[in-house]
Coordinates of C-alpha atoms in Angstrom, one line a residue:
X244 CA 0.0 0.0 0.0
X245 CA 1.4 3.4 -1.0
X246 CA 1.7 5.7 2.0
X247 CA -0.3 8.9 2.0
X248 CA 1.8 12.1 2.4
X249 CA 0.5 15.1 4.2
X250 CA 1.9 17.8 2.0
X251 CA 1.0 21.0 0.2
X252 CA 0.3 19.0 -3.0
X253 CA -2.8 17.4 -1.5
X254 CA -6.2 18.6 -2.6
X255 CA -7.5 21.6 -0.7
X256 CA -4.1 23.0 0.3
X257 CA -4.6 24.3 3.8
X258 CA -4.4 28.0 4.4
X259 CA -2.7 27.6 7.7
X260 CA 0.1 25.3 6.4
X261 CA 3.8 25.6 6.9
X262 CA 6.5 27.6 5.1
X263 CA 9.1 26.0 2.9
X264 CA 11.8 26.3 5.5
X265 CA 12.3 23.5 8.0
X266 CA 11.9 24.4 11.6
X267 CA 14.9 24.2 13.9
X268 CA 15.2 21.2 16.1
X269 CA 14.2 21.2 19.7
X270 CA 17.0 21.2 22.3
X271 CA 19.0 18.0 22.5
X272 CA 17.7 15.3 24.8
X273 CA 19.1 11.9 25.6
X274 CA 17.3 10.5 22.6
X275 CA 18.9 12.8 20.1
X276 CA 22.2 10.9 20.3
X277 CA 20.6 7.7 19.0
X278 CA 21.7 6.7 15.5
X279 CA 19.3 6.8 12.6
X280 CA 17.7 3.4 12.0
X281 CA 14.8 2.0 10.1
X282 CA 11.5 2.5 11.8
X283 CA 10.6 -0.8 13.5
X284 CA 7.2 -2.3 13.2
X285 CA 5.3 -2.9 16.5
X286 CA 4.9 -6.5 17.5
X287 CA 1.5 -8.1 17.9
X288 CA 2.0 -8.4 21.6
X289 CA 0.9 -6.4 24.6
X290 CA 3.0 -3.4 25.3
X291 CA 4.6 -3.3 28.8
X292 CA 2.4 -1.3 31.0
X293 CA 5.2 0.8 32.6
X294 CA 4.5 4.4 33.5
X295 CA 5.4 7.2 31.2
X296 CA 8.3 9.4 32.3
X297 CA 7.1 12.8 33.2
X298 CA 9.7 15.5 32.6
X299 CA 8.3 18.9 33.6
X300 CA 11.8 20.4 33.7
X301 CA 12.8 20.0 30.0
X302 CA 14.1 23.3 28.8
X303 CA 11.3 24.0 26.3
X304 CA 7.6 24.2 25.9
X305 CA 5.2 23.9 23.0
X306 CA 2.9 26.8 22.0
X307 CA 0.2 27.0 19.4
X308 CA 1.8 26.9 16.0
X309 CA 5.0 28.4 17.4
X310 CA 8.6 27.2 17.8
X311 CA 9.8 28.3 21.2
X312 CA 11.5 31.6 20.9
X313 CA 14.3 30.5 23.3
X314 CA 15.8 28.4 20.6
X315 CA 18.4 30.2 18.5
X316 CA 17.4 30.9 14.9
X317 CA 13.9 29.8 15.5
X318 CA 11.4 30.5 12.7
X319 CA 8.8 33.0 14.1
X320 CA 5.7 31.0 13.1
X321 CA 4.8 27.8 11.4
X322 CA 1.1 28.4 11.2
X323 CA -1.5 30.7 12.6
X324 CA -4.1 28.2 13.8
X325 CA -6.0 29.5 16.8
X326 CA -7.3 26.1 18.1
X327 CA -9.5 27.7 20.8
X328 CA -11.2 29.8 18.0
X329 CA -12.2 26.8 15.8
X330 CA -15.9 26.4 15.2
X331 CA -16.2 22.6 15.0
X332 CA -19.9 23.0 14.1
X333 CA -18.9 24.7 10.8
X334 CA -17.5 21.4 9.4
X335 CA -19.9 20.0 6.8
X336 CA -22.4 17.4 8.0
X337 CA -20.9 14.5 6.1
X338 CA -17.8 14.9 8.3
X339 CA -19.4 14.1 11.6
X340 CA -17.3 11.0 12.2
X341 CA -14.1 13.0 12.5
X342 CA -12.0 12.0 15.6
X343 CA -9.0 14.3 15.0
X344 CA -8.1 17.5 13.3
X345 CA -4.4 17.6 12.4
X346 CA -1.9 20.2 11.5
X347 CA 1.3 18.6 10.2
X348 CA 4.3 20.8 11.2
X349 CA 6.8 19.3 8.7
X350 CA 6.8 18.5 5.0
X351 CA 6.9 14.8 4.2
X352 CA 5.1 13.4 7.2
X353 CA 3.5 10.1 6.2
X354 CA 0.1 9.0 7.4
X355 CA -1.2 5.5 6.7
X356 CA -4.2 3.5 8.1
X357 CA -3.2 0.8 10.5
X358 CA -4.9 -2.3 9.3
X359 CA -6.9 -1.5 6.3
X360 CA -6.9 -0.4 2.7
X361 CA -9.2 2.6 2.9
X362 CA -7.9 6.1 3.9
X363 CA -9.9 8.0 6.4
X364 CA -8.0 11.3 6.2
X365 CA -8.9 14.3 4.1
X366 CA -8.8 18.1 4.2
X367 CA -11.8 19.9 5.7
X368 CA -12.7 23.6 6.0
X369 CA -13.3 25.0 9.5
X370 CA -14.3 28.5 10.6
X371 CA -11.7 30.0 12.9
X372 CA -11.8 33.2 14.9
X373 CA -8.4 34.7 15.4
X374 CA -7.4 36.5 18.6
X375 CA -9.1 39.7 17.4
X376 CA -12.4 37.9 16.6
X377 CA -12.0 38.0 12.8
X378 CA -13.4 34.8 11.3
X379 CA -11.7 33.1 8.4
X380 CA -11.9 29.7 6.8
X381 CA -8.9 27.4 7.4
X382 CA -8.3 23.9 6.3
X383 CA -7.0 21.1 8.5
X384 CA -6.3 17.4 7.9
X385 CA -9.3 15.4 9.3
X386 CA -8.9 11.8 10.4
X387 CA -12.0 9.7 10.8
X388 CA -12.3 6.0 11.9
X389 CA -13.2 3.6 9.2
X390 CA -14.4 0.0 9.3
X391 CA -11.1 -1.3 8.0
X392 CA -8.5 0.3 10.3
X393 CA -8.0 0.5 14.1
X394 CA -5.9 3.7 13.9
X395 CA -3.3 5.6 12.0
X396 CA 0.4 5.2 11.6
X397 CA 2.6 8.3 11.5
X398 CA 6.1 8.1 10.1
X399 CA 8.8 10.7 9.6
X400 CA 12.5 9.9 9.2
X401 CA 13.1 7.3 11.9
X402 CA 10.1 8.4 14.0
X403 CA 7.1 6.0 14.0
X404 CA 4.0 5.9 16.1
X405 CA 0.5 4.6 15.9
X406 CA -2.6 6.5 17.0
X407 CA -5.3 4.0 18.1
X408 CA -9.0 4.8 18.2
X409 CA -10.7 3.5 21.4
X410 CA -14.2 2.2 20.5
X411 CA -15.3 2.6 24.1
X412 CA -13.9 6.1 24.9
X413 CA -13.3 9.5 23.5
X414 CA -9.5 9.1 23.9
X415 CA -6.8 8.4 21.4
X416 CA -4.0 6.0 22.5
X417 CA -0.6 6.8 21.0
X418 CA 2.0 4.0 21.0
X419 CA 5.6 4.9 20.2
X420 CA 7.4 2.5 17.8
X421 CA 10.5 4.7 17.4
X422 CA 13.9 3.9 18.9
X423 CA 13.8 7.3 20.7
X424 CA 11.3 9.0 23.0
X425 CA 8.4 11.1 21.7
X426 CA 7.8 14.5 23.3
X427 CA 4.2 15.0 24.2
X428 CA 2.3 17.9 25.7
X429 CA -1.2 19.3 25.9
X430 CA -1.5 22.7 24.4
X431 CA -2.6 24.5 27.5
X432 CA -0.7 22.3 29.9
X433 CA 2.7 22.8 31.5
X434 CA 3.8 19.1 31.8
X435 CA 5.9 17.7 29.1
X436 CA 6.2 13.9 28.8
X437 CA 8.6 11.6 27.2
X438 CA 7.0 8.5 25.8
X439 CA 9.7 5.8 25.4
X440 CA 9.9 3.0 22.8
X441 CA 6.9 0.6 22.9
X442 CA 5.2 2.7 25.6
X443 CA 1.9 4.4 25.1
X444 CA 0.1 7.5 26.3
X445 CA -3.5 8.8 26.2
X446 CA -4.7 11.9 24.4
X447 CA -8.2 12.9 25.7
X448 CA -10.3 15.4 23.9
X449 CA -8.3 18.6 23.6
X450 CA -5.4 20.0 21.6
X451 CA -2.0 18.3 21.8
X452 CA 1.5 18.6 20.3
X453 CA 3.8 15.7 19.6
X454 CA 7.4 15.7 18.4
X455 CA 10.9 14.5 19.1
X456 CA 14.1 16.0 20.4
X457 CA 15.7 15.7 17.0
X458 CA 13.0 16.9 14.6
X459 CA 11.0 19.3 16.8
X460 CA 7.2 19.5 16.6
X461 CA 5.7 17.0 14.2
X462 CA 2.0 17.4 14.7
X463 CA -0.5 19.6 16.4
X464 CA -3.8 17.9 16.6
X465 CA -7.2 18.2 18.3
X466 CA -9.0 15.1 19.6
X467 CA -12.7 15.3 19.3
X468 CA -15.4 13.4 21.1
X469 CA -16.5 10.2 19.3
X470 CA -19.8 10.1 17.5
X471 CA -22.9 8.8 19.2
X472 CA -25.2 6.2 17.7
X473 CA -29.0 6.0 17.8
X474 CA -30.3 2.8 19.3
X475 CA -33.9 1.8 18.5
X476 CA -35.8 -0.6 20.8
X477 CA -38.9 -2.7 20.0
X478 CA -41.0 0.2 21.2
X479 CA -39.3 2.4 18.5
X480 CA -37.9 4.9 21.0
X481 CA -34.4 6.1 20.4
X482 CA -31.5 6.6 22.8
X483 CA -27.9 7.6 22.3
X484 CA -25.3 4.9 22.5
X485 CA -22.3 7.1 22.2
X486 CA -22.0 8.2 25.8
X487 CA -23.8 5.3 27.5
X488 CA -21.7 4.3 30.5
X489 CA -24.1 1.7 31.9
X490 CA -24.7 -2.0 31.3
X491 CA -28.2 -3.2 30.9
X492 CA -30.4 -6.2 31.5
X493 CA -33.4 -7.4 29.6
X494 CA -36.7 -7.7 31.4
X495 CA -39.2 -10.1 29.9
X496 CA -42.8 -8.7 29.8
X497 CA -46.0 -10.6 29.8
X498 CA -46.6 -10.0 26.0
X499 CA -43.1 -11.3 25.1
X500 CA -41.6 -8.0 24.3
X501 CA -38.5 -6.6 26.1
X502 CA -37.5 -3.3 27.7
X503 CA -34.2 -2.2 29.0
X504 CA -33.4 -1.2 32.6
X505 CA -30.1 0.4 33.4
X506 CA -28.5 -1.4 36.3
X507 CA -24.8 -0.6 36.8
X508 CA -21.9 1.7 35.9
X509 CA -19.1 0.2 33.9
X510 CA -16.4 2.6 32.5
X511 CA -15.1 0.1 29.9
X512 CA -18.5 -0.7 28.4
X513 CA -19.1 2.3 26.3
X514 CA -18.6 0.4 23.1
X515 CA -22.2 0.6 21.8
X516 CA -22.1 -3.0 20.5
X517 CA -21.4 -4.2 24.0
X518 CA -24.4 -2.4 25.3
X519 CA -26.9 -3.4 22.7
X520 CA -29.7 -5.4 24.2
X521 CA -31.9 -8.1 22.8
X522 CA -34.5 -6.6 20.5
X523 CA -32.6 -3.4 19.9
X524 CA -31.1 -2.1 16.7
X525 CA -28.2 0.3 16.1
X526 CA -27.7 2.5 12.9
X527 CA -24.1 2.7 11.9
X528 CA -22.8 5.2 9.3
X529 CA -24.8 6.9 6.6
X530 CA -25.4 6.5 2.9
X531 CA -24.3 3.4 0.9
X532 CA -21.7 2.4 3.5
X533 CA -24.1 2.6 6.4
X534 CA -25.9 -0.3 7.9
X535 CA -28.1 -1.4 10.8
X536 CA -27.5 -4.2 13.3
X537 CA -30.3 -5.8 15.2
X538 CA -29.6 -7.9 18.3
X539 CA -31.6 -11.1 18.0
X540 CA -30.3 -13.1 21.0
X541 CA -27.1 -13.3 23.1
X542 CA -24.8 -16.3 22.5
X543 CA -21.9 -15.9 24.9
X544 CA -20.3 -13.2 27.0
X545 CA -16.6 -14.0 27.9
X546 CA -13.7 -12.1 29.3
X547 CA -12.2 -11.3 25.8
X548 CA -15.3 -11.2 23.7
X549 CA -19.1 -10.9 23.6
X550 CA -21.0 -12.9 20.9
X551 CA -24.6 -12.5 19.8
X552 CA -26.9 -13.4 17.0
X553 CA -27.9 -10.5 14.8
X554 CA -29.6 -9.3 11.7
X555 CA -27.5 -7.1 9.3
X556 CA -29.3 -4.8 6.9
X557 CA -26.6 -5.4 4.3
X558 CA -27.1 -9.2 4.5
X559 CA -30.9 -9.6 4.2
X560 CA -32.2 -13.0 4.8
X561 CA -29.0 -14.2 6.5
X562 CA -28.6 -14.8 10.2
X563 CA -25.3 -13.3 11.4
X564 CA -23.1 -13.8 14.4
X565 CA -21.5 -10.6 15.9
X566 CA -18.3 -11.0 17.9
X567 CA -17.0 -8.0 19.7
X568 CA -13.4 -8.2 20.9
X569 CA -13.2 -6.8 24.5
X570 CA -10.3 -5.4 26.4
X571 CA -9.5 -7.1 29.7
X572 CA -9.7 -3.7 31.4
X573 CA -10.1 0.0 30.7
X574 CA -6.3 0.4 30.8
X575 CA -4.8 1.9 27.6
X576 CA -2.5 -1.1 27.0
X577 CA -5.5 -3.5 27.3
X578 CA -7.3 -1.4 24.6
X579 CA -4.3 -1.6 22.3
X580 CA -4.0 -5.4 22.9
X581 CA -7.7 -5.8 22.0
X582 CA -7.3 -3.7 18.8
X583 CA -4.3 -5.8 17.7
X584 CA -6.2 -9.0 18.5
X585 CA -9.1 -7.8 16.3
X586 CA -6.8 -6.9 13.5
X587 CA -4.9 -10.3 13.7
X588 CA -8.2 -12.3 13.7
X589 CA -9.7 -10.3 10.8
X590 CA -6.5 -10.5 8.7
X591 CA -6.5 -14.3 9.0
X592 CA -10.2 -15.1 8.8
X593 CA -11.0 -12.7 5.9
X594 CA -8.4 -14.3 3.7
X595 CA -8.9 -18.0 4.2
X596 CA -11.7 -18.3 1.7
X597 CA -14.7 -20.6 1.8
X598 CA -14.8 -24.2 3.1
X599 CA -17.7 -26.3 4.1
X600 CA -16.2 -27.1 7.6
X601 CA -15.1 -23.5 8.4
X602 CA -17.5 -20.9 9.6
X603 CA -17.7 -18.3 6.8
X604 CA -16.4 -14.8 7.4
X605 CA -18.9 -12.1 6.4
X606 CA -17.3 -8.8 7.4
X607 CA -16.0 -6.7 10.3
X608 CA -15.9 -3.1 11.7
X609 CA -12.8 -1.7 13.3
X610 CA -14.9 1.1 14.8
X611 CA -16.3 -1.4 17.3
X612 CA -13.7 -4.2 17.1
X613 CA -16.5 -6.3 15.7
X614 CA -16.4 -9.4 13.4
X615 CA -19.4 -10.7 11.5
X616 CA -19.7 -14.4 10.6
X617 CA -22.4 -16.7 9.3
X618 CA -24.7 -18.1 11.9
X619 CA -24.5 -21.9 12.2
X620 CA -27.4 -23.5 14.0
X621 CA -25.2 -25.8 16.0
X622 CA -23.8 -26.0 19.6
X623 CA -20.2 -26.1 20.5
X624 CA -19.0 -29.7 20.8
X625 CA -18.4 -29.4 24.6
X626 CA -22.2 -29.1 25.1
X627 CA -23.0 -32.4 23.4
X628 CA -22.6 -34.3 26.6
X629 CA -24.5 -36.8 28.7
X630 CA -25.1 -36.3 32.5
X631 CA -21.6 -37.8 33.2
X632 CA -19.8 -35.3 30.9
X633 CA -19.1 -37.8 28.1
X634 CA -19.8 -37.2 24.5
X635 CA -23.4 -38.2 23.8
X636 CA -22.9 -39.3 20.2
X637 CA -22.0 -42.6 18.6
X638 CA -19.0 -43.8 16.5
X639 CA -20.7 -42.5 13.3
X640 CA -20.7 -39.0 14.7
X641 CA -17.2 -39.4 15.9
X642 CA -16.1 -40.2 12.4
X643 CA -18.0 -37.2 11.1
X644 CA -16.3 -34.9 13.6
X645 CA -12.9 -36.3 12.7
X646 CA -13.5 -36.1 9.0
X647 CA -14.8 -32.5 9.0
X648 CA -12.0 -31.3 11.2
X649 CA -9.4 -33.0 9.1
X650 CA -10.8 -31.3 6.0
X651 CA -10.9 -27.9 7.8
X652 CA -7.3 -28.1 9.0
X653 CA -6.1 -29.4 5.7
X654 CA -7.7 -26.4 4.0
X655 CA -6.1 -24.0 6.5
X656 CA -2.7 -25.7 6.5
X657 CA -2.5 -25.6 2.7
X658 CA -2.7 -21.8 3.1
X659 CA 0.1 -21.9 5.7
X660 CA -2.4 -21.0 8.5
X661 CA -2.3 -22.6 11.9
X662 CA -5.7 -22.3 13.7
X663 CA -3.9 -22.1 17.1
X664 CA -6.9 -23.0 19.3
X665 CA -8.6 -26.2 18.2
X666 CA -10.7 -27.2 21.2
X667 CA -14.2 -28.5 22.0
X668 CA -15.5 -25.0 22.4
X669 CA -14.3 -23.9 18.9
X670 CA -15.9 -26.8 17.1
X671 CA -19.6 -26.4 16.4
X672 CA -21.4 -29.7 15.8
X673 CA -24.8 -30.6 14.4
X674 CA -25.7 -34.3 14.1
X675 CA -27.0 -33.7 10.5
X676 CA -24.8 -30.9 9.3
X677 CA -21.6 -32.0 10.8
X678 CA -18.7 -30.1 12.5
X679 CA -17.5 -26.5 11.8
X680 CA -14.3 -24.9 13.0
X681 CA -14.6 -21.3 14.1
X682 CA -12.9 -18.5 16.1
X683 CA -9.6 -17.4 14.6
X684 CA -8.5 -15.3 17.6
X685 CA -5.3 -17.3 18.1
X686 CA -4.6 -18.1 14.5
X687 CA -1.3 -17.2 12.8
X688 CA 0.6 -17.8 9.6
X689 CA 3.2 -20.5 9.7
X690 CA 6.6 -19.0 10.4
X691 CA 5.2 -15.9 12.2
X692 CA 6.0 -15.4 15.9
X693 CA 3.2 -16.5 18.1
X694 CA 3.8 -17.5 21.7
X695 CA 0.6 -17.7 23.7
X696 CA -3.1 -18.0 24.1
X697 CA -5.7 -20.7 23.7
X698 CA -7.3 -23.3 25.9
X699 CA -4.5 -24.8 28.1
X700 CA -5.6 -28.5 27.9
X701 CA -5.1 -28.5 24.1
X702 CA -1.6 -27.1 24.0
X703 CA 1.0 -29.4 22.5
X704 CA 4.1 -30.8 24.3
X705 CA 6.4 -28.7 22.2
X706 CA 4.8 -25.6 23.6
X707 CA 5.9 -26.6 27.1
X708 CA 9.5 -26.9 25.9
X709 CA 9.5 -23.7 23.8
X710 CA 6.6 -21.2 23.4
X711 CA 7.7 -20.3 19.9
X712 CA 7.3 -23.8 18.5
X713 CA 3.6 -23.7 17.9
X714 CA 2.4 -24.4 14.3
X715 CA 0.4 -26.8 12.2
X716 CA 1.6 -29.8 14.1
X717 CA 0.2 -28.3 17.3
X718 CA -3.3 -28.2 15.7
X719 CA -3.0 -31.9 15.1
X720 CA -2.2 -32.6 18.7
X721 CA -5.2 -30.4 19.8
X722 CA -7.5 -32.3 17.5
X723 CA -6.2 -35.6 19.0
X724 CA -7.1 -34.4 22.5
X725 CA -10.6 -33.5 21.3
X726 CA -11.1 -36.9 19.8
X727 CA -9.7 -38.7 22.9
X728 CA -12.6 -37.1 24.8
X729 CA -15.1 -37.9 22.0
X730 CA -14.1 -41.6 22.1
X731 CA -14.4 -41.6 25.9
X732 CA -10.7 -42.1 26.8
X733 CA -10.3 -38.9 28.8
X734 CA -12.8 -36.6 30.6
X735 CA -13.9 -33.4 29.0
X736 CA -10.7 -31.3 29.3
X737 CA -12.6 -28.1 30.3
X738 CA -13.9 -29.9 33.4
X739 CA -10.3 -30.6 34.6
X740 CA -8.1 -28.2 36.6
X741 CA -6.4 -25.7 34.3
X742 CA -3.5 -23.3 34.5
X743 CA -2.6 -19.8 33.2
X744 CA -1.0 -20.2 29.8
X745 CA 0.9 -16.9 30.2
X746 CA 2.7 -18.4 33.2
X747 CA 4.3 -21.1 31.2
X748 CA 7.0 -19.0 29.6
X749 CA 7.9 -16.0 31.9
X750 CA 9.6 -13.0 30.4
X751 CA 11.6 -12.6 33.6
X752 CA 13.0 -15.0 36.2
X753 CA 11.0 -18.1 36.8
X754 CA 8.8 -18.0 39.9
X755 CA 6.8 -20.5 41.9
X756 CA 3.7 -19.4 39.9
X757 CA 5.5 -20.4 36.6
X758 CA 6.7 -23.7 38.0
X759 CA 3.2 -24.6 39.2
X760 CA 1.8 -23.9 35.7
X761 CA 4.6 -25.9 34.0
X762 CA 4.1 -28.8 36.3
X763 CA 0.3 -28.7 35.8
X764 CA 0.8 -28.7 32.0
X765 CA 3.3 -31.5 32.1
X766 CA 1.1 -33.6 34.3
X767 CA -1.9 -33.2 31.9
X768 CA 0.2 -34.1 28.8
X769 CA 1.5 -37.2 30.6
X770 CA -2.1 -38.1 31.4
X771 CA -3.2 -37.8 27.8
X772 CA -0.2 -39.9 26.5
X773 CA -0.8 -42.5 29.2
X774 CA -4.5 -42.7 28.3
X775 CA -3.6 -43.7 24.7
X776 CA -3.0 -47.2 25.9
X777 CA -6.8 -47.8 26.1
X778 CA -7.2 -46.9 22.4
X779 CA -6.2 -50.3 21.2
X780 CA -8.5 -52.1 23.7
X781 CA -11.4 -51.4 21.4
X782 CA -9.7 -52.6 18.2
X783 CA -11.5 -50.3 15.9
X784 CA -10.3 -48.4 12.8
X785 CA -10.5 -45.0 14.3
X786 CA -8.3 -45.6 17.3
X787 CA -4.9 -46.0 15.4
X788 CA -5.7 -42.7 13.6
X789 CA -6.2 -40.9 16.9
X790 CA -3.0 -42.4 18.3
X791 CA -1.1 -40.8 15.4
X792 CA -2.4 -37.4 16.4
X793 CA -1.4 -37.5 20.1
X794 CA 2.3 -38.2 19.6
X795 CA 4.6 -36.4 22.0
X796 CA 7.1 -35.5 19.2
X797 CA 5.6 -33.4 16.5
X798 CA 7.7 -35.1 13.8
X799 CA 5.8 -38.3 14.6
X800 CA 2.4 -36.7 14.3
X801 CA 0.2 -37.2 11.3
X802 CA -0.2 -34.1 9.2
X803 CA -3.7 -32.8 8.1
X804 CA -3.4 -33.9 4.5
X805 CA -2.5 -37.5 5.4
X806 CA -5.2 -37.6 8.1
X807 CA -7.8 -36.5 5.6
X808 CA -6.7 -39.2 3.2
X809 CA -6.8 -41.9 6.0
X810 CA -10.3 -40.8 7.0
X811 CA -11.6 -40.8 3.4
X812 CA -10.3 -44.4 2.9
X813 CA -12.0 -45.6 6.0
X814 CA -15.3 -44.0 4.9
X815 CA -15.0 -45.7 1.5
X816 CA -14.7 -49.1 3.3
X817 CA -18.1 -48.7 5.0

């Protein structure tokens, strides 16, 4: 994708742009001695949640459109934007989704969407009153959230940072990917902050300046409040979902309709798709790109996601599943982690194509961290149980599950994709329609770094030895564990004691918590391997195939293509 340059050659050249001369650098800081390097890309891992360094004693301060006069040879003025005099209401109606107004301070600053092909930046005219009250029309770069991207990347020389939109808050979260600190200050504030590499900082609604010690001011920008959305209930009354800070419950009435009652405050639940109640509809966007979602019924509400059945106005006649990726907390780094998790899942699921045993991807919306898939009228495999927790199907259904999952994994593996979380909860099963693999939250392309996540009981032995060794062979082990339960050789894994996957491979010195998790995982793997002995007591055709899946060494494990061939041959013999 070609980057977009904020420059004077763009359409609608801004009145209050910058002169041809470069501004002088800000005073040297510790970061200015770093050598020039290529801008690193941020990893798909959670940023360390260390505090930002506050440096109120740095020998400079930012001012509106000005380079500090205390710097020798300073240019008098780079622009004459009076941010406090902007009339945001004068922006044309079609621009209501704008989250930021930006004034680039240097020629050649690159802006590019983070995670999508569509650009959401364009020049807009805004009425501005100067300090004497004279109103003029100025033009600024507007940035608006789009369904494809979770934020914007900013790049200049060896400075790189990402500005993340928070779907649950008015704030923008800025994560520094540069090898040197960013200098960050609110326009009317006195505190100057250094944001170190891989650290993040929050910009609430207001006017901010960001730069570096080497290049000086890079951007002045104003963060605006996010748009609200109208929610319509069954009674056709509207409420605003944009600033709703409450969760809600549904009360069933005598006539079968529903009404909402507000019950509790929850600061991290302002994402309107997390607050949408059963029987309510939300209108998103306008024009041809706009659509309406109606909540039909909840499916699951978990720590990292909420899932519900919906109707989508752009997919008439089709039942849709909405999955909303949730942050674990309201902390800024948790929001960034959720955004990257959404992006990773969409980038995988949207490109795998169609397969009869893989739940189809229908679309997504970065503005809510939501993913839309086809609704399959089937329950997760873990709910097909008898009162004792055993699989309630027969050997014919066991063969169907194995065959469908072999086909699904063969399809993914041919595209160099590892599912990463094959388990009884991520396999939907219907006695007539068969089995379907879904949830690509932990999927990754073979060869890419991927260390953690997933249901602990299905992790392969090689993960215990080295967290970087997960891949297609790990999917085969996980399927083997599923089938060991289906055939009755182990209890349902989810009913057994678990452990925290993140404790297996600590980033620092190993503690007792890490040792406990490692011992628990090792004990479970040994139990699975020991339980294989009972496979041959039944003497069937399926048991040797399952044995080839749960091999402790991944080189001894059957691959998905061979597995599919074996299952197909056995089916032909019946």
